[in-house]
Short mmCIF file of C-alpha atoms and ligand atoms in Angstrom, two decimals:
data_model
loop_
_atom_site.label_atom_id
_atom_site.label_comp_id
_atom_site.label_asym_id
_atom_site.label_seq_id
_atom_site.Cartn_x
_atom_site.Cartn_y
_atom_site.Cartn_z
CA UNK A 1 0.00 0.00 0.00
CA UNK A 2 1.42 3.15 -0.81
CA UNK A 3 1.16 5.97 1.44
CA UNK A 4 -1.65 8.69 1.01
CA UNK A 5 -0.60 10.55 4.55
CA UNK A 6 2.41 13.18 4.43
CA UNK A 7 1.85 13.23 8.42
CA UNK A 8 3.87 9.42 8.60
CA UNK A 9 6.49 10.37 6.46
CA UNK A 10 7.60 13.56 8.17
CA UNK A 11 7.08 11.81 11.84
CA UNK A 12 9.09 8.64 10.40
CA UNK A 13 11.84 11.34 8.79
CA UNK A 14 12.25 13.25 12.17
CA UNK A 15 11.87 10.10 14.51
CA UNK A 16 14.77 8.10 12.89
CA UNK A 17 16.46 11.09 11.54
CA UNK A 18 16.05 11.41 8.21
CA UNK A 19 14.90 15.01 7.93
CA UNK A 20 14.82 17.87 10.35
CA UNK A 21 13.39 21.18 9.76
CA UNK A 22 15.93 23.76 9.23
CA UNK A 23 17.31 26.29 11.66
CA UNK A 24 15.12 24.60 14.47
CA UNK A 25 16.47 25.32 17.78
CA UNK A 26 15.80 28.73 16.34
CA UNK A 27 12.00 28.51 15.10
CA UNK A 28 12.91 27.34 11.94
CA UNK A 29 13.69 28.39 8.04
CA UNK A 30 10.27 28.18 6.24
CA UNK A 31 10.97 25.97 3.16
CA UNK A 32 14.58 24.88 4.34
CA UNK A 33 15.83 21.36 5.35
CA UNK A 34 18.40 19.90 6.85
CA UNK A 35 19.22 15.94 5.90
CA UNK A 36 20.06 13.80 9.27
CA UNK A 37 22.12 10.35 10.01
CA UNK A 38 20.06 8.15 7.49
CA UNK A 39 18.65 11.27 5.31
CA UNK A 40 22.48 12.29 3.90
CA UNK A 41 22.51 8.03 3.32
CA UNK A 42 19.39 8.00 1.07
CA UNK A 43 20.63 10.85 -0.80
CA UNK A 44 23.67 9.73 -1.39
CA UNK A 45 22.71 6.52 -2.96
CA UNK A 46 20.12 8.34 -4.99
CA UNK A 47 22.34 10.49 -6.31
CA UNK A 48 25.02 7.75 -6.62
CA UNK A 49 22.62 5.84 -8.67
CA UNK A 50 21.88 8.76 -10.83
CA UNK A 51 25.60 9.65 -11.58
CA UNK A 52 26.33 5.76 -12.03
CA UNK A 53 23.22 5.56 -14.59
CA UNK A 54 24.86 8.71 -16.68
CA UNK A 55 28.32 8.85 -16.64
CA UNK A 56 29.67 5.00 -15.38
CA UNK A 57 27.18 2.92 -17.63
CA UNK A 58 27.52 5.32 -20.48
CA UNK A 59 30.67 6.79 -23.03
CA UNK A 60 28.94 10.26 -24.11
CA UNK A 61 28.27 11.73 -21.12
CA UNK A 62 31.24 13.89 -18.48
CA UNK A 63 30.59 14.89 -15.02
CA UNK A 64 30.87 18.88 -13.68
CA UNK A 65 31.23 20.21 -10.36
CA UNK A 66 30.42 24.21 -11.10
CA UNK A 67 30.34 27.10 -8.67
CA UNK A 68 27.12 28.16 -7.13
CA UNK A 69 27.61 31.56 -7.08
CA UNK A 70 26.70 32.45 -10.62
CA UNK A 71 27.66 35.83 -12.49
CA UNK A 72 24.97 38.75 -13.43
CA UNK A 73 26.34 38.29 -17.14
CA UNK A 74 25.23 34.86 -17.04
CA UNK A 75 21.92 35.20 -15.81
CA UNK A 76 21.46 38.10 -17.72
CA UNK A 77 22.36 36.62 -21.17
CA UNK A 78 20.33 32.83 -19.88
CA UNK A 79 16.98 35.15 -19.82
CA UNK A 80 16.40 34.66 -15.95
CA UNK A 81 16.91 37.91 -14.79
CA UNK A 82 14.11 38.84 -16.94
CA UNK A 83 12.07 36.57 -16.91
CA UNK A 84 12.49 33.67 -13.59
CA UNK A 85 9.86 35.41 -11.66
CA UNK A 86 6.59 33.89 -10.50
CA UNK A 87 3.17 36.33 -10.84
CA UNK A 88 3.03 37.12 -7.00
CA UNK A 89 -0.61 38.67 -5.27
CA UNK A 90 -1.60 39.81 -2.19
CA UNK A 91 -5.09 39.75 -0.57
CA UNK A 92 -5.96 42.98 0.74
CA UNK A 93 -8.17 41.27 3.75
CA UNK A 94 -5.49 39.49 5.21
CA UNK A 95 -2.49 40.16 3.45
CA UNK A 96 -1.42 36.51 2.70
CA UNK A 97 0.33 36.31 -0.52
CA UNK A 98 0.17 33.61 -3.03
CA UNK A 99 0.95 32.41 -6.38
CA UNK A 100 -1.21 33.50 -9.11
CA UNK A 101 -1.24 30.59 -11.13
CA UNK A 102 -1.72 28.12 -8.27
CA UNK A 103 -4.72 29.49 -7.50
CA UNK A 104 -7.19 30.02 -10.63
CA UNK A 105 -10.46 31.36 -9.10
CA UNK A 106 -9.19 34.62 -7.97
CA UNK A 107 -9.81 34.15 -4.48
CA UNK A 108 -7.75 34.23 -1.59
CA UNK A 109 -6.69 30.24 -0.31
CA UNK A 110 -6.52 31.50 3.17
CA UNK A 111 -9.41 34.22 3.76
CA UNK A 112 -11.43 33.76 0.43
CA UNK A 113 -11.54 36.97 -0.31
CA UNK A 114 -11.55 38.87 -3.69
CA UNK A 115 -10.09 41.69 -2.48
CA UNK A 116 -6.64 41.22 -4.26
CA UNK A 117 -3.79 43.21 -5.95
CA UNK A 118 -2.88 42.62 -9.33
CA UNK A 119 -0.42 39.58 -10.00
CA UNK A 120 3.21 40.95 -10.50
CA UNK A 121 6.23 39.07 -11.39
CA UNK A 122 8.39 38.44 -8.20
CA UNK A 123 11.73 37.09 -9.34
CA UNK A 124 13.20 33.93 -7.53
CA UNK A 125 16.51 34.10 -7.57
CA UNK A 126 18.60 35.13 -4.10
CA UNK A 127 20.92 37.92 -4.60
CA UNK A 128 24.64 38.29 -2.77
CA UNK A 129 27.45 40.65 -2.92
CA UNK A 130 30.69 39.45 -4.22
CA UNK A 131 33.48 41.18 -2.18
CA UNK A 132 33.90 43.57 0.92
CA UNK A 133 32.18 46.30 -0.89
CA UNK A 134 28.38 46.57 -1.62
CA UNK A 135 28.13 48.98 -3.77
CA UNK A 136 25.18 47.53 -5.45
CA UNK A 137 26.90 46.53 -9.09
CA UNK A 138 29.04 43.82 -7.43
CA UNK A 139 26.44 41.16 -7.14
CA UNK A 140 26.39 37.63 -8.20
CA UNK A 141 23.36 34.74 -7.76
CA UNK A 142 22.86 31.68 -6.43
CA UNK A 143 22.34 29.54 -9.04
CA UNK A 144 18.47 28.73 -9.53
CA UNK A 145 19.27 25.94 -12.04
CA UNK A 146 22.52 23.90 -11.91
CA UNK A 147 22.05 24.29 -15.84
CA UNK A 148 24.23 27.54 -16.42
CA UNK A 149 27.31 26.87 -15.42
CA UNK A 150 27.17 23.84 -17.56
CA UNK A 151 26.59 25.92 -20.93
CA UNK A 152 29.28 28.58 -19.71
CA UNK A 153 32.32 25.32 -19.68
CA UNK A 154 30.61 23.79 -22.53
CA UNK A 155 34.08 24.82 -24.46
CA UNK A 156 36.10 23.68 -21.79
CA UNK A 157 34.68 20.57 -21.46
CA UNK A 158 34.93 20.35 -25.65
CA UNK A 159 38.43 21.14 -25.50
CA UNK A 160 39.84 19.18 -22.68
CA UNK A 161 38.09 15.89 -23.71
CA UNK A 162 37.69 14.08 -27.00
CA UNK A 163 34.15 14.01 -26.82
CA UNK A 164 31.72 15.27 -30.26
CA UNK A 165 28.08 15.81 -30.52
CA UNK A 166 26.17 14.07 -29.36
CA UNK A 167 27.00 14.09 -25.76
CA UNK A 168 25.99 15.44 -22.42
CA UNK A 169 27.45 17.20 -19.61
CA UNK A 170 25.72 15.89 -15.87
CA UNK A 171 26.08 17.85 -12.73
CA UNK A 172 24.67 17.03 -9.39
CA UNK A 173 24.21 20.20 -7.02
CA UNK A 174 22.56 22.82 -4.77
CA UNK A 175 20.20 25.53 -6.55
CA UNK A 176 18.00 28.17 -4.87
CA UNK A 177 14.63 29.32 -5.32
CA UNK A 178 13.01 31.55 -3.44
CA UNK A 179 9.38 30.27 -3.23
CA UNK A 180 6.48 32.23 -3.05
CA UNK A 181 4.68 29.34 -1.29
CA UNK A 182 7.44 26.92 -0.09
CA UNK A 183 5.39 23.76 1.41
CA UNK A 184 5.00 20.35 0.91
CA UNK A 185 7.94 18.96 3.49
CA UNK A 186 10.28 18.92 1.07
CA UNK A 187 8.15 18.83 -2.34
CA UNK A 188 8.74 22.51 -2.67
CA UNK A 189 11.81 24.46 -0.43
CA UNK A 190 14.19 27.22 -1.68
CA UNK A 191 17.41 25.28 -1.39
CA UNK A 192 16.74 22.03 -2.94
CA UNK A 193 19.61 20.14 -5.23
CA UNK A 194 19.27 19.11 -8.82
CA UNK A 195 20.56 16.04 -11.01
CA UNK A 196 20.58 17.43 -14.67
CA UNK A 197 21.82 16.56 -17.79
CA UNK A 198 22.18 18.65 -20.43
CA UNK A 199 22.81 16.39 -23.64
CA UNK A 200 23.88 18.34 -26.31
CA UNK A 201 22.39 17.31 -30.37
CA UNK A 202 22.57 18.27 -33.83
CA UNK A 203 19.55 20.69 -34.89
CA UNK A 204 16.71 18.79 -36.24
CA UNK A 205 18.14 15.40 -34.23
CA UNK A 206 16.60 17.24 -31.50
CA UNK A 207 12.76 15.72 -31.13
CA UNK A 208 13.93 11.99 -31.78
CA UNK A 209 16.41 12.63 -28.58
CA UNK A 210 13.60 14.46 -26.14
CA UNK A 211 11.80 11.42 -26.68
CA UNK A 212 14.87 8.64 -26.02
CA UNK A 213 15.56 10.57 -22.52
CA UNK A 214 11.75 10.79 -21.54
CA UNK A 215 11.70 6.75 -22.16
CA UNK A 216 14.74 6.48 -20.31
CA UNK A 217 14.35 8.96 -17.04
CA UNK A 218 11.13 7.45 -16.38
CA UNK A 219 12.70 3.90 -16.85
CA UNK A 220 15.63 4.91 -13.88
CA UNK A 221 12.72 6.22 -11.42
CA UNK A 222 10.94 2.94 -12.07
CA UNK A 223 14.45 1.26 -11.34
CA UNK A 224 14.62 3.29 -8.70
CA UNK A 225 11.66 1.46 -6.70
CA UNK A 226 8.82 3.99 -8.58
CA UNK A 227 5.49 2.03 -9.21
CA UNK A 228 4.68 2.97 -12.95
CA UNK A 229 1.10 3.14 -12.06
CA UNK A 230 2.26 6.19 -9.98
CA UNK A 231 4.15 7.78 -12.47
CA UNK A 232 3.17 9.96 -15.07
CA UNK A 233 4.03 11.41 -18.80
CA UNK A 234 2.87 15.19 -19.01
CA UNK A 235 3.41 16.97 -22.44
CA UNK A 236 3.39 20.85 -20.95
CA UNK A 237 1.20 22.74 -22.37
CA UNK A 238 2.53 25.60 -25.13
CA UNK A 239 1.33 28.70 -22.85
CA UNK A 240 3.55 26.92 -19.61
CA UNK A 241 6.46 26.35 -21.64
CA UNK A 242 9.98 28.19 -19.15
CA UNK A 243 11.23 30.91 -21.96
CA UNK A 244 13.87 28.84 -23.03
CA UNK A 245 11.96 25.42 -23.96
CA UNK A 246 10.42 24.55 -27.35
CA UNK A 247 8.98 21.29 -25.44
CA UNK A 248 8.94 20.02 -22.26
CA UNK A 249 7.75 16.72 -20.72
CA UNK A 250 7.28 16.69 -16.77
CA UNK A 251 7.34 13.04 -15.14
CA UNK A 252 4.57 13.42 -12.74
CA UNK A 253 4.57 11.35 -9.68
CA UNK A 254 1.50 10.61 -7.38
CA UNK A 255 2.62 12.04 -4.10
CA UNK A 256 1.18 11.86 -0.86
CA UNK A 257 -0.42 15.91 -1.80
CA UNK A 258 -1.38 14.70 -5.66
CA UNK A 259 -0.04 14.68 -8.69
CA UNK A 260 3.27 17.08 -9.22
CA UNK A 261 6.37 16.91 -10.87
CA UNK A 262 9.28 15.05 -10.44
CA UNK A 263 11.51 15.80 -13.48
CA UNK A 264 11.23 17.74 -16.05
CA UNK A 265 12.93 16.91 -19.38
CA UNK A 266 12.93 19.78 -21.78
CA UNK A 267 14.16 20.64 -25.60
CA UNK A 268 15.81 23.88 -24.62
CA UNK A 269 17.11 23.88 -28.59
CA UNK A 270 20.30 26.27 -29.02
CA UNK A 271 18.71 29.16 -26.67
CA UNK A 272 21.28 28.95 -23.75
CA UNK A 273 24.49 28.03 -26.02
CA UNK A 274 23.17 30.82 -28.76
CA UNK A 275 22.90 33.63 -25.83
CA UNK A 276 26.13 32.88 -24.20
CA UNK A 277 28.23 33.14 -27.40
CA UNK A 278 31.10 35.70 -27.08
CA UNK A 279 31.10 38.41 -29.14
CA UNK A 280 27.90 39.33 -28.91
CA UNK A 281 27.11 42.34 -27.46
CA UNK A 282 23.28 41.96 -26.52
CA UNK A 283 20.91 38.71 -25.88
CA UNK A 284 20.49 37.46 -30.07
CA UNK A 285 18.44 34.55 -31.47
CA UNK A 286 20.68 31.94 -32.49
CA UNK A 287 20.23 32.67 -36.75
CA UNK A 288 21.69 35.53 -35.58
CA UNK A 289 23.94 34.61 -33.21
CA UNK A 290 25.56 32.43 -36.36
CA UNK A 291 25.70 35.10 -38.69
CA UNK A 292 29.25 35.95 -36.57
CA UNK A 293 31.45 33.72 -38.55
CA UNK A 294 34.42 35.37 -37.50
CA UNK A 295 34.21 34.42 -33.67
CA UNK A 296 36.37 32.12 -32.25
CA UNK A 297 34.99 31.65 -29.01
CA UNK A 298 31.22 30.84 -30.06
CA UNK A 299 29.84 28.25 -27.78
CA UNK A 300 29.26 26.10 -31.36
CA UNK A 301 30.70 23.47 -32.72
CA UNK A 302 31.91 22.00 -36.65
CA UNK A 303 29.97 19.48 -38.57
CA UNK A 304 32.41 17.06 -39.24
CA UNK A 305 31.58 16.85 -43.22
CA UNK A 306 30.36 20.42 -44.29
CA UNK A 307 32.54 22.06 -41.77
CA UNK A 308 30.02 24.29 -41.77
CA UNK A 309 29.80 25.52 -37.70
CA UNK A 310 26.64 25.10 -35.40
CA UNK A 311 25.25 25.32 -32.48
CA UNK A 312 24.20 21.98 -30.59
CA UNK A 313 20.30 22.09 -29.76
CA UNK A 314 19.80 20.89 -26.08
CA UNK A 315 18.32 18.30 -24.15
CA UNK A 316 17.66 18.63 -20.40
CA UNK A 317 16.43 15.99 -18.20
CA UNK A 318 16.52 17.79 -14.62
CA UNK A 319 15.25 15.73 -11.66
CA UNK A 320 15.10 16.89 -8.08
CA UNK A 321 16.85 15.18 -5.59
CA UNK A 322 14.29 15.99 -2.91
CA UNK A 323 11.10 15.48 -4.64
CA UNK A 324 12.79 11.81 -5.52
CA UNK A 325 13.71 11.66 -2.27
CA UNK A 326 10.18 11.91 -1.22
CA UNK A 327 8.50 9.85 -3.71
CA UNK A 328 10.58 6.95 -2.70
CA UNK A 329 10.20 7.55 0.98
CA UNK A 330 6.12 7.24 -0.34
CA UNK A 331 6.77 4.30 -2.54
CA UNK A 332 8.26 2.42 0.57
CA UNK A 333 6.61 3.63 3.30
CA UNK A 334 4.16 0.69 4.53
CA UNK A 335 2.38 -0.66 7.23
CA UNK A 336 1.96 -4.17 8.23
CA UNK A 337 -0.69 -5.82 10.13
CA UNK A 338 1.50 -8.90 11.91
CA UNK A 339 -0.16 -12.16 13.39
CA UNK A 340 -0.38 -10.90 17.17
CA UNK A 341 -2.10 -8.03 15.66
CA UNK A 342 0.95 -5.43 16.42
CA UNK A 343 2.02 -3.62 13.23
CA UNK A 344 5.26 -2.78 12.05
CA UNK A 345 6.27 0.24 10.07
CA UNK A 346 8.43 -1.63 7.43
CA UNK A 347 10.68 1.27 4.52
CA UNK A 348 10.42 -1.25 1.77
CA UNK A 349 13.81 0.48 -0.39
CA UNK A 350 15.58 -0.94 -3.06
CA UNK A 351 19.00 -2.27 -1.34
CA UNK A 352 20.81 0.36 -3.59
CA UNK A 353 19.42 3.30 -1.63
CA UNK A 354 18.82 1.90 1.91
CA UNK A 355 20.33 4.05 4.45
CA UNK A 356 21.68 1.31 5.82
CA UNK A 357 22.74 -2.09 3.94
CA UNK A 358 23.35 -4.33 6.96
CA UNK A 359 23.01 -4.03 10.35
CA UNK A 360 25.30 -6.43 12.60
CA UNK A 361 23.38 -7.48 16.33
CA UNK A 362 25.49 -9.28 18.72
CA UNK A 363 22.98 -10.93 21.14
CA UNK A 364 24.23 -9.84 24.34
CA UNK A 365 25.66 -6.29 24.48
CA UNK A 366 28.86 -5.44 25.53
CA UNK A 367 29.67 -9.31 25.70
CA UNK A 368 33.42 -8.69 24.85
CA UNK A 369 33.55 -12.45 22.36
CA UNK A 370 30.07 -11.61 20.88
CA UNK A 371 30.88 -7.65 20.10
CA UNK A 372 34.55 -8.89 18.41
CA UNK A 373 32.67 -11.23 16.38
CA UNK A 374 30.07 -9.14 15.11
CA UNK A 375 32.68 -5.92 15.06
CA UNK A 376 34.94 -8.42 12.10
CA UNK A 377 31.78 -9.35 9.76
CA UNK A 378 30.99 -5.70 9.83
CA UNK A 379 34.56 -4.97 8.78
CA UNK A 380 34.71 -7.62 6.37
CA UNK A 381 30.95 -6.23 4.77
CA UNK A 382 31.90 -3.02 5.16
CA UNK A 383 35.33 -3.11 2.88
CA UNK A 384 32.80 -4.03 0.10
CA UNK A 385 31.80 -0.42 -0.47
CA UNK A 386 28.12 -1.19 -1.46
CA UNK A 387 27.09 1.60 1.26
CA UNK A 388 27.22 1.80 5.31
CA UNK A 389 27.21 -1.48 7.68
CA UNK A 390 26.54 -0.76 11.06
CA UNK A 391 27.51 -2.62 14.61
CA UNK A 392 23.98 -2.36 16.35
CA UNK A 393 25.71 -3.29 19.98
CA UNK A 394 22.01 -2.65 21.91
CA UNK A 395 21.53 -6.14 22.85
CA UNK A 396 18.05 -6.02 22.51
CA UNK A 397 17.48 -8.24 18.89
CA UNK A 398 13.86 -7.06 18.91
CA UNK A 399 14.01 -3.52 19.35
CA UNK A 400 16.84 -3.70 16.57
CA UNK A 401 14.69 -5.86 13.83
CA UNK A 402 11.90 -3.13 14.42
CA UNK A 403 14.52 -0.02 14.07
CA UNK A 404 15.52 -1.93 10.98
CA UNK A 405 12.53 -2.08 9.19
CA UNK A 406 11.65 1.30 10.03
CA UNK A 407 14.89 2.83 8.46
CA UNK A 408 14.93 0.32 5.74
CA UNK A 409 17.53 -2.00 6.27
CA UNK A 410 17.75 -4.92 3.92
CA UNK A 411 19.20 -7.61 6.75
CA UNK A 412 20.07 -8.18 9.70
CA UNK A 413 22.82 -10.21 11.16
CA UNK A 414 22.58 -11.88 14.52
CA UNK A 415 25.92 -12.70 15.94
CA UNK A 416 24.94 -15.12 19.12
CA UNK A 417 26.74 -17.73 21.63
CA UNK A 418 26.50 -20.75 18.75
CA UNK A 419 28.54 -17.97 16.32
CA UNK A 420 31.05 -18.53 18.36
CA UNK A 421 31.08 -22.68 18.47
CA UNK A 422 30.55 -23.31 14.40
CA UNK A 423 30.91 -19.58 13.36
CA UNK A 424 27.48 -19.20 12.03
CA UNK A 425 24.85 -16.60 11.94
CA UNK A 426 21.72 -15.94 11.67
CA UNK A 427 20.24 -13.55 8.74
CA UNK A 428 16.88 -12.35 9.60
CA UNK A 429 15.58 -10.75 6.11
CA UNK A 430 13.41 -7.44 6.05
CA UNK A 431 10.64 -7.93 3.67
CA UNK A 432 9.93 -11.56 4.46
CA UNK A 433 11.20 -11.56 8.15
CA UNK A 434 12.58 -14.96 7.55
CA UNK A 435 15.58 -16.17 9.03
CA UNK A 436 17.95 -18.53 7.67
CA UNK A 437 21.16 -19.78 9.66
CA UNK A 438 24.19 -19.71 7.01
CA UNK A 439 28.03 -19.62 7.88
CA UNK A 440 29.93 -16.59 8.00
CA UNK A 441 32.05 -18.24 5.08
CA UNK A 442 29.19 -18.18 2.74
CA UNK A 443 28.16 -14.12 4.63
CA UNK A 444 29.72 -12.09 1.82
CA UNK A 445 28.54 -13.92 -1.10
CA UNK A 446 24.70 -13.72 0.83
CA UNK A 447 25.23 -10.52 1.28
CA UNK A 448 26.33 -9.33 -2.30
CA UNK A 449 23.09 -11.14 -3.60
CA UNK A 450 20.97 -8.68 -1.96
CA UNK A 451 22.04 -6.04 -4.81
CA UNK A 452 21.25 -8.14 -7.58
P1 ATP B 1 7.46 23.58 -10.35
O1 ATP B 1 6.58 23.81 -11.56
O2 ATP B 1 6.99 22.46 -9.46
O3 ATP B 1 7.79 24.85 -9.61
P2 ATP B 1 9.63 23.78 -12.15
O4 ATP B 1 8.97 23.41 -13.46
O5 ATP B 1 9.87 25.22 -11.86
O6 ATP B 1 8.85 23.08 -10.92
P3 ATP B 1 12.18 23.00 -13.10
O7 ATP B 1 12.64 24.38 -13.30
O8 ATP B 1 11.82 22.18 -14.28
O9 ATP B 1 10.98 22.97 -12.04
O10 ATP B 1 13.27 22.24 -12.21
C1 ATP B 1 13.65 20.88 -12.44
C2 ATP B 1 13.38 20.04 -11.23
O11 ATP B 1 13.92 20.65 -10.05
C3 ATP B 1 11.91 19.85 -10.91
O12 ATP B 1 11.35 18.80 -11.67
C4 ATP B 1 11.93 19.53 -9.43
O13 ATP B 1 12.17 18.16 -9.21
C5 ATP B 1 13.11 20.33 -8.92
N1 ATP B 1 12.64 21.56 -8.27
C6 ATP B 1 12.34 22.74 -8.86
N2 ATP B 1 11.95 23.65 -7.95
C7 ATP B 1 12.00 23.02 -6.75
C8 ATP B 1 11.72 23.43 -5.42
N3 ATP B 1 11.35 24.67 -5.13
N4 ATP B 1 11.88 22.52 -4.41
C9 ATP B 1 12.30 21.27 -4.69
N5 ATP B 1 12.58 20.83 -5.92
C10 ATP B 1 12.45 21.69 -6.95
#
């Protein structure tokens, strides 16, 4: 059963530390979060999974670390400082202020009044002064897309590998918004982080590649532990089009608040390469932007025949971490009626993105031969590298199976007083609770079969 009730999932994210809300000794950040213990794990392996998926398992695609702090020329030139804004309105009753377009009927979602101001744009970006001096001129952004800085190295990148068109770029990172209605847990927060692609095509290649990365990001989420009845193709509509997409196709995912996006995979054709070309001394289309033959430093590149230069349409599938990070905290969540009528709250991950792979339980804490035992198997597990492998020393083997399922733990590992006679253990399996009694000899290869 899949969850309907955001209440669990926040309670389950604070109580086993997951997710905290941000700055909360202090009252809190509204739309901020802070990932605990187990929530920095899950993320992790997501985005592990994401970066293994695009750049490991594939030969066109290099990875990019860029700056957050993003230039005024960039932003400028990419269209956002003109246009990234959101139509903001206030109700003159009660002075709550909402987004325009989330709320069709022109009436206030908190009063229901009619009262209200005319929508303006409110731009989202954040705003910060470079340097010990603000003057007001020196100021840079954090980045609202991760996408920028990928088209500003897109000649680095050219020059200092061997890659041609087509290929991508992938970059995993922090971007800022700041949200006229953050809310949602973490659905919708102003510091959020992005996995996006941008995979960069010949002109006119362009449609038959949107539709190869919509097939295949909505293949990974299913990977991913996703039920495809829960997960959604959305052509966006012409009039919602962002200014720099000629299409757009959102994956929508049933969460536990309705249907919203999860990723959004876009034909953003040669508008960001075209407006970042040098030489150009204000924003140009790209037939213009071509007419420049003598440039060396246009973000374009040569057809390998004709010669003839051009400039790469774009594909963009951008996912948020967060929003994936919830649906598969939804997908998992379940609870379990057992025989003696208790329930258990089981997190029903994919072994690739549990917090925790293994955890090891001798039976008695603190017993010295027990706690040396189960301290080696966790070595041995943990030299694997398929993710964390903890020593649960509480002695209580109950408590620890129920902790377990909670946080999503694929197995457990009992380490008790017959270990230590015919070095065996006991592995006591999450989904089925069954336990089988196998020897530590034949541990690694049990354990390694879990990722299959
Ligand atoms: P929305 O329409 O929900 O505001 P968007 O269309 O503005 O989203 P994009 O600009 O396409 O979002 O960003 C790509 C991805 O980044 C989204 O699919 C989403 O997963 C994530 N994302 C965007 N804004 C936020 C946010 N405020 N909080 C969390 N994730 C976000």
């Amino acid at each position: 059963m899949v969850s309907k009730n955001m209440e669990e999932l926040v309670s389950l994210c604070k109580r086993r530390g997951f997710i905290f809300q941000s700055n909360e000794i202090y009252g809190g950040l509204q739309g901020i979060y802070d990932y605990g213990p187990l929530g920095v794990e899950l993320k992790n392996n997501l985005k592990l999974s994401w970066w293994k998926s695009m750049i490991y398992e594939r030969d066109d695609v290099e990875g990019l670390d860029a700056s957050i702090l993003t230039g005024k020329q960039v932003l400028k030139h990419s269209g956002h400082e003109d246009t990234f804004s959101d139509p903001l309105v206030d109700c003159k009753s009660c002075n709550h202020r909402f987004r325009a377009d989330h709320h069709n009927d022109n009436k206030c979602p908190q009063c229901g009044s009619i009262d209200l101001t005319d929508p303006r744009p409110f731009n989202l970006m954040f705003k910060t002064a470079v340097g010990p001096v603000d003057d007001g001129s020196n100021y840079a952004y954090l980045r609202p897309e991760t996408a920028q800085q990928i088209f500003t190295n897109f000649k680095n990148i050219l020059d200092s590998t061997n890659k041609v068109v087509p290929f991508g770029i992938a970059q995993i990172g922090k971007a800022f918004r700041n949200e006229v209605t953050p809310g949602k847990f973490i659905f919708r927060v102003r510091e959020f982080e992005q996995m996006e692609l941008e995979f960069f095509v010949e002109p006119g290649k362009d449609e038959t590649w949107h539709d190869y990365w919509v097939a295949q990001r909505y293949d990974w989420w299913v990977h991913q532990g996703i039920d495809p009845s829960n997960l959604k193709k959305l052509n966006v509509e012409n009039s919602d089009l962002s200014h720099y997409s000629k299409a757009t196709v959102d994956l929508m995912y049933e969460f536990p608040h309705g249907l919203e996006e999860l990723e959004g995979i876009a034909n953003r054709t040669d508008f960001d390469l075209g407006s970042h070309t040098k030489n150009q001394s204000d924003f140009k289309i790209s037939a213009e932007v071509m007419e420049n033959k003598d440039s060396t430093t246009k973000l374009a590149v040569q057809n390998s025949e004709s010669k003839d230069w051009f400039i790469p349409y774009v594909i963009e599938p951008s996912a948020g971490v967060d929003r994936g990070v919830l649906a598969l905290l939804n997908e998992a969540y379940r609870e379990e009626k057992l025989e003696n009528d208790n329930t258990r709250i089981v997190l029903a991950l994919k072994p690739h993105l549990s917090p925790v792979k293994a955890a090891i339980i001798p039976l008695k804490r603190n017993n010295e031969e027990l706690v040396n035992k189960a301290r080696n198997i966790k070595k041995d597990l943990q030299s694997l590298g398929l993710g964390r492998v903890i020593l649960e020393n509480s002695g209580n083997i109950g408590k620890g199976y129920r902790r377990h399922d909670e946080i999503g733990t694929p197995i457990c590992i009992t380490v008790d007083f017959e270990t230590l006679e015919d070095e065996t253990v006991t592995i006591r399996n999450r989904d089925t609770m069954q336990q089988k009694r196998v020897s530590i000899k034949e541990l690694i290869a049990e354990y390694q079969k879990i990722f299959e």
